[in-house]
Structure formats: C-alpha cells, structure tokens
mmCIF file of C-alpha atoms in Angstrom:
data_model
loop_
_atom_site.group_PDB
_atom_site.id
_atom_site.type_symbol
_atom_site.label_atom_id
_atom_site.label_comp_id
_atom_site.label_asym_id
_atom_site.label_seq_id
_atom_site.Cartn_x
_atom_site.Cartn_y
_atom_site.Cartn_z
ATOM 1 C CA GLU A 158 -47.031 -130.773 -18.709
ATOM 2 C CA VAL A 159 -46.658 -129.201 -22.090
ATOM 3 C CA GLN A 160 -43.660 -130.435 -24.070
ATOM 4 C CA LEU A 161 -42.199 -130.377 -27.544
ATOM 5 C CA LEU A 162 -39.850 -133.255 -28.103
ATOM 6 C CA GLU A 163 -37.474 -133.310 -31.126
ATOM 7 C CA SER A 164 -35.781 -136.452 -32.371
ATOM 8 C CA GLY A 165 -33.990 -137.659 -35.471
ATOM 9 C CA GLY A 166 -30.764 -135.756 -35.305
ATOM 10 C CA GLU A 167 -27.645 -137.697 -36.295
ATOM 11 C CA SER A 168 -24.236 -137.420 -37.949
ATOM 12 C CA VAL A 169 -24.358 -137.862 -41.698
ATOM 13 C CA GLN A 170 -22.174 -137.338 -44.636
ATOM 14 C CA PRO A 171 -22.728 -134.457 -47.069
ATOM 15 C CA GLY A 172 -25.450 -135.307 -49.500
ATOM 16 C CA GLY A 173 -27.261 -137.394 -46.913
ATOM 17 C CA SER A 174 -30.723 -137.209 -45.555
ATOM 18 C CA LEU A 175 -32.356 -137.044 -42.131
ATOM 19 C CA LYS A 176 -35.939 -136.658 -41.007
ATOM 20 C CA LEU A 177 -36.512 -134.747 -37.812
ATOM 21 C CA SER A 178 -39.607 -135.100 -35.689
ATOM 22 C CA CYS A 179 -41.226 -132.743 -33.276
ATOM 23 C CA THR A 180 -43.964 -134.295 -31.154
ATOM 24 C CA ALA A 181 -46.232 -132.290 -28.874
ATOM 25 C CA SER A 182 -47.597 -133.549 -25.516
ATOM 26 C CA GLY A 183 -49.897 -131.788 -23.233
ATOM 27 C CA PHE A 184 -51.380 -129.631 -26.049
ATOM 28 C CA THR A 185 -52.379 -129.976 -29.654
ATOM 29 C CA PHE A 186 -51.022 -127.842 -32.454
ATOM 30 C CA GLY A 187 -54.419 -126.847 -33.641
ATOM 31 C CA ASP A 188 -54.267 -123.422 -35.214
ATOM 32 C CA HIS A 189 -50.739 -122.798 -33.971
ATOM 33 C CA ASP A 190 -47.749 -122.346 -36.239
ATOM 34 C CA ILE A 191 -44.830 -124.713 -35.846
ATOM 35 C CA GLY A 192 -41.395 -123.645 -36.845
ATOM 36 C CA TRP A 193 -38.011 -125.318 -37.108
ATOM 37 C CA TYR A 194 -34.993 -123.201 -36.080
ATOM 38 C CA HIS A 195 -31.358 -123.956 -36.735
ATOM 39 C CA GLN A 196 -28.600 -122.886 -34.385
ATOM 40 C CA ALA A 197 -25.161 -123.121 -35.905
ATOM 41 C CA PRO A 198 -22.303 -123.190 -33.385
ATOM 42 C CA GLY A 199 -22.026 -119.775 -31.699
ATOM 43 C CA ASP A 200 -25.029 -118.272 -33.524
ATOM 44 C CA GLU A 201 -28.557 -117.366 -32.695
ATOM 45 C CA CYS A 202 -31.496 -119.485 -33.825
ATOM 46 C CA GLU A 203 -32.435 -118.862 -37.431
ATOM 47 C CA LEU A 204 -35.734 -119.809 -38.823
ATOM 48 C CA VAL A 205 -35.560 -122.627 -41.386
ATOM 49 C CA SER A 206 -39.189 -123.556 -42.073
ATOM 50 C CA THR A 207 -42.699 -123.129 -40.747
ATOM 51 C CA ILE A 208 -46.076 -124.766 -41.212
ATOM 52 C CA GLY A 209 -49.307 -123.050 -40.234
ATOM 53 C CA GLY A 210 -52.475 -124.490 -38.913
ATOM 54 C CA ASP A 211 -53.869 -123.939 -42.391
ATOM 55 C CA GLY A 212 -51.087 -126.088 -43.841
ATOM 56 C CA ILE A 213 -49.260 -123.259 -45.519
ATOM 57 C CA THR A 214 -45.554 -123.810 -45.483
ATOM 58 C CA TRP A 215 -42.510 -121.514 -45.627
ATOM 59 C CA TYR A 216 -38.835 -122.110 -46.142
ATOM 60 C CA THR A 217 -35.792 -119.939 -45.854
ATOM 61 C CA ASP A 218 -33.976 -119.662 -49.281
ATOM 62 C CA ALA A 219 -30.975 -121.774 -48.131
ATOM 63 C CA VAL A 220 -33.150 -124.942 -47.765
ATOM 64 C CA LYS A 221 -35.716 -124.475 -50.518
ATOM 65 C CA GLY A 222 -35.852 -127.653 -52.713
ATOM 66 C CA ARG A 223 -33.936 -129.596 -50.051
ATOM 67 C CA PHE A 224 -36.042 -129.564 -46.923
ATOM 68 C CA THR A 225 -39.804 -130.383 -46.632
ATOM 69 C CA ILE A 226 -41.964 -129.698 -43.595
ATOM 70 C CA SER A 227 -45.032 -131.716 -42.907
ATOM 71 C CA GLN A 228 -47.556 -132.353 -40.135
ATOM 72 C CA ASP A 229 -49.344 -135.446 -38.894
ATOM 73 C CA ASN A 230 -52.243 -134.229 -36.797
ATOM 74 C CA ASP A 231 -53.210 -137.788 -35.664
ATOM 75 C CA LYS A 232 -49.744 -138.026 -34.099
ATOM 76 C CA ASN A 233 -49.486 -134.395 -33.118
ATOM 77 C CA THR A 234 -46.100 -134.426 -34.855
ATOM 78 C CA VAL A 235 -44.345 -132.115 -37.339
ATOM 79 C CA TYR A 236 -41.582 -133.503 -39.470
ATOM 80 C CA LEU A 237 -38.673 -131.867 -41.290
ATOM 81 C CA GLN A 238 -37.367 -134.028 -44.082
ATOM 82 C CA MET A 239 -33.804 -132.877 -44.817
ATOM 83 C CA ASN A 240 -32.210 -133.986 -48.128
ATOM 84 C CA SER A 241 -28.966 -133.099 -49.845
ATOM 85 C CA LEU A 242 -27.461 -132.064 -46.515
ATOM 86 C CA LYS A 243 -24.504 -129.690 -46.476
ATOM 87 C CA PRO A 244 -21.893 -129.015 -43.835
ATOM 88 C CA GLU A 245 -23.479 -125.613 -43.241
ATOM 89 C CA ASP A 246 -26.634 -127.413 -42.097
ATOM 90 C CA THR A 247 -24.752 -128.593 -39.009
ATOM 91 C CA GLY A 248 -26.107 -127.420 -35.692
ATOM 92 C CA VAL A 249 -28.925 -127.923 -33.276
ATOM 93 C CA TYR A 250 -32.465 -127.883 -34.581
ATOM 94 C CA TYR A 251 -35.252 -126.696 -32.410
ATOM 95 C CA CYS A 252 -38.997 -126.778 -32.997
ATOM 96 C CA ALA A 253 -41.153 -123.984 -31.603
ATOM 97 C CA SER A 254 -44.889 -123.401 -31.599
ATOM 98 C CA ASP A 255 -47.070 -120.360 -31.007
ATOM 99 C CA ILE A 256 -49.978 -118.528 -32.655
ATOM 100 C CA HIS A 257 -47.501 -117.157 -35.190
ATOM 101 C CA ILE A 258 -43.945 -118.148 -35.841
ATOM 102 C CA VAL A 259 -42.333 -115.174 -37.693
ATOM 103 C CA LEU A 260 -38.975 -114.211 -36.252
ATOM 104 C CA ARG A 261 -36.151 -114.974 -38.699
ATOM 105 C CA GLN A 262 -33.655 -114.797 -35.872
ATOM 106 C CA THR A 263 -34.229 -115.207 -32.241
ATOM 107 C CA ASP A 264 -32.705 -116.461 -28.948
ATOM 108 C CA CYS A 265 -33.033 -120.234 -28.917
ATOM 109 C CA ARG A 266 -35.638 -121.338 -26.406
ATOM 110 C CA GLY A 267 -36.369 -117.656 -25.484
ATOM 111 C CA ASP A 268 -39.470 -115.995 -24.309
ATOM 112 C CA GLU A 269 -40.792 -115.027 -27.758
ATOM 113 C CA TYR A 270 -42.736 -118.227 -28.208
ATOM 114 C CA SER A 271 -44.836 -120.266 -25.830
ATOM 115 C CA TYR A 272 -43.354 -123.629 -26.601
ATOM 116 C CA TRP A 273 -39.821 -124.844 -27.508
ATOM 117 C CA GLY A 274 -38.313 -128.274 -27.709
ATOM 118 C CA GLN A 275 -34.960 -129.188 -26.272
ATOM 119 C CA GLY A 276 -33.227 -129.459 -29.631
ATOM 120 C CA THR A 277 -31.674 -132.243 -31.618
ATOM 121 C CA GLN A 278 -28.092 -132.204 -33.008
ATOM 122 C CA VAL A 279 -27.451 -132.553 -36.721
ATOM 123 C CA THR A 280 -23.874 -132.947 -37.849
ATOM 124 C CA VAL A 281 -22.988 -133.032 -41.561
ATOM 125 C CA SER A 282 -19.443 -133.991 -42.132
ATOM 126 C CA SER A 283 -17.263 -136.294 -44.207
#
C-alpha cells in the first residue's frame, strides 16, 4: 500500500521551531516532486514549499527565510524545518507527491495529486 505519513506537528509558542517529516512507504520519491501544503482553519490547502527530484526547492513568500525543505533519500523522507513560527502558521500541514507539484491552492487531499498524507496539526499560540 502506498502511503505518505506526516509527523512532527505540535503546539508551540510564537518564535518557536518545529520539524515536520513526510515519509513514503510503498513507493520511492524518485523524480517526483514533494510539496508541503498548509490548511488554515476554514481555508483550502495553500502550497508552502516544494522540492523536486533534482533537489530544486521553492517557498511561498510568507515562509522564505523561516522554513527549509530537505530530503533524505535513504529514509525516503522529506522534512520541513519551521523556524520563527507565527500564529498565522497554525493549521494542518499535508505533504503531497506527484510528477509535478504546482498548484498554489487546491482541495486538501484531492484528486489533483497521486499521493497525499493524512496531515499533521501545527498550533502556534501563546
């Protein structure tokens, strides 16, 4: 069975850090893109960051300089290091994988991509 499994979401204070993980089972990322999406309460999924099979990364402006995406091929895992967290970073974070991850906004866990994780909750609050 193909699965993406996220972990690492927690409740933290503003200014804190978290590291999210997205581990694939049943397939290898290979040439696929992997993207992290953020769903704020009541909103669609918004693309936060991507990493391609060639290692090229992309970040939305709101997280540039604060978040870092990386990939460990030996562990078939993609990470999202989140620093200087803000209350507006609160929400569910999903990882998705497909040949190309390009949609800035999409339905969470919709049909646009082949693989989605179940999400991990991040809460930033004092």
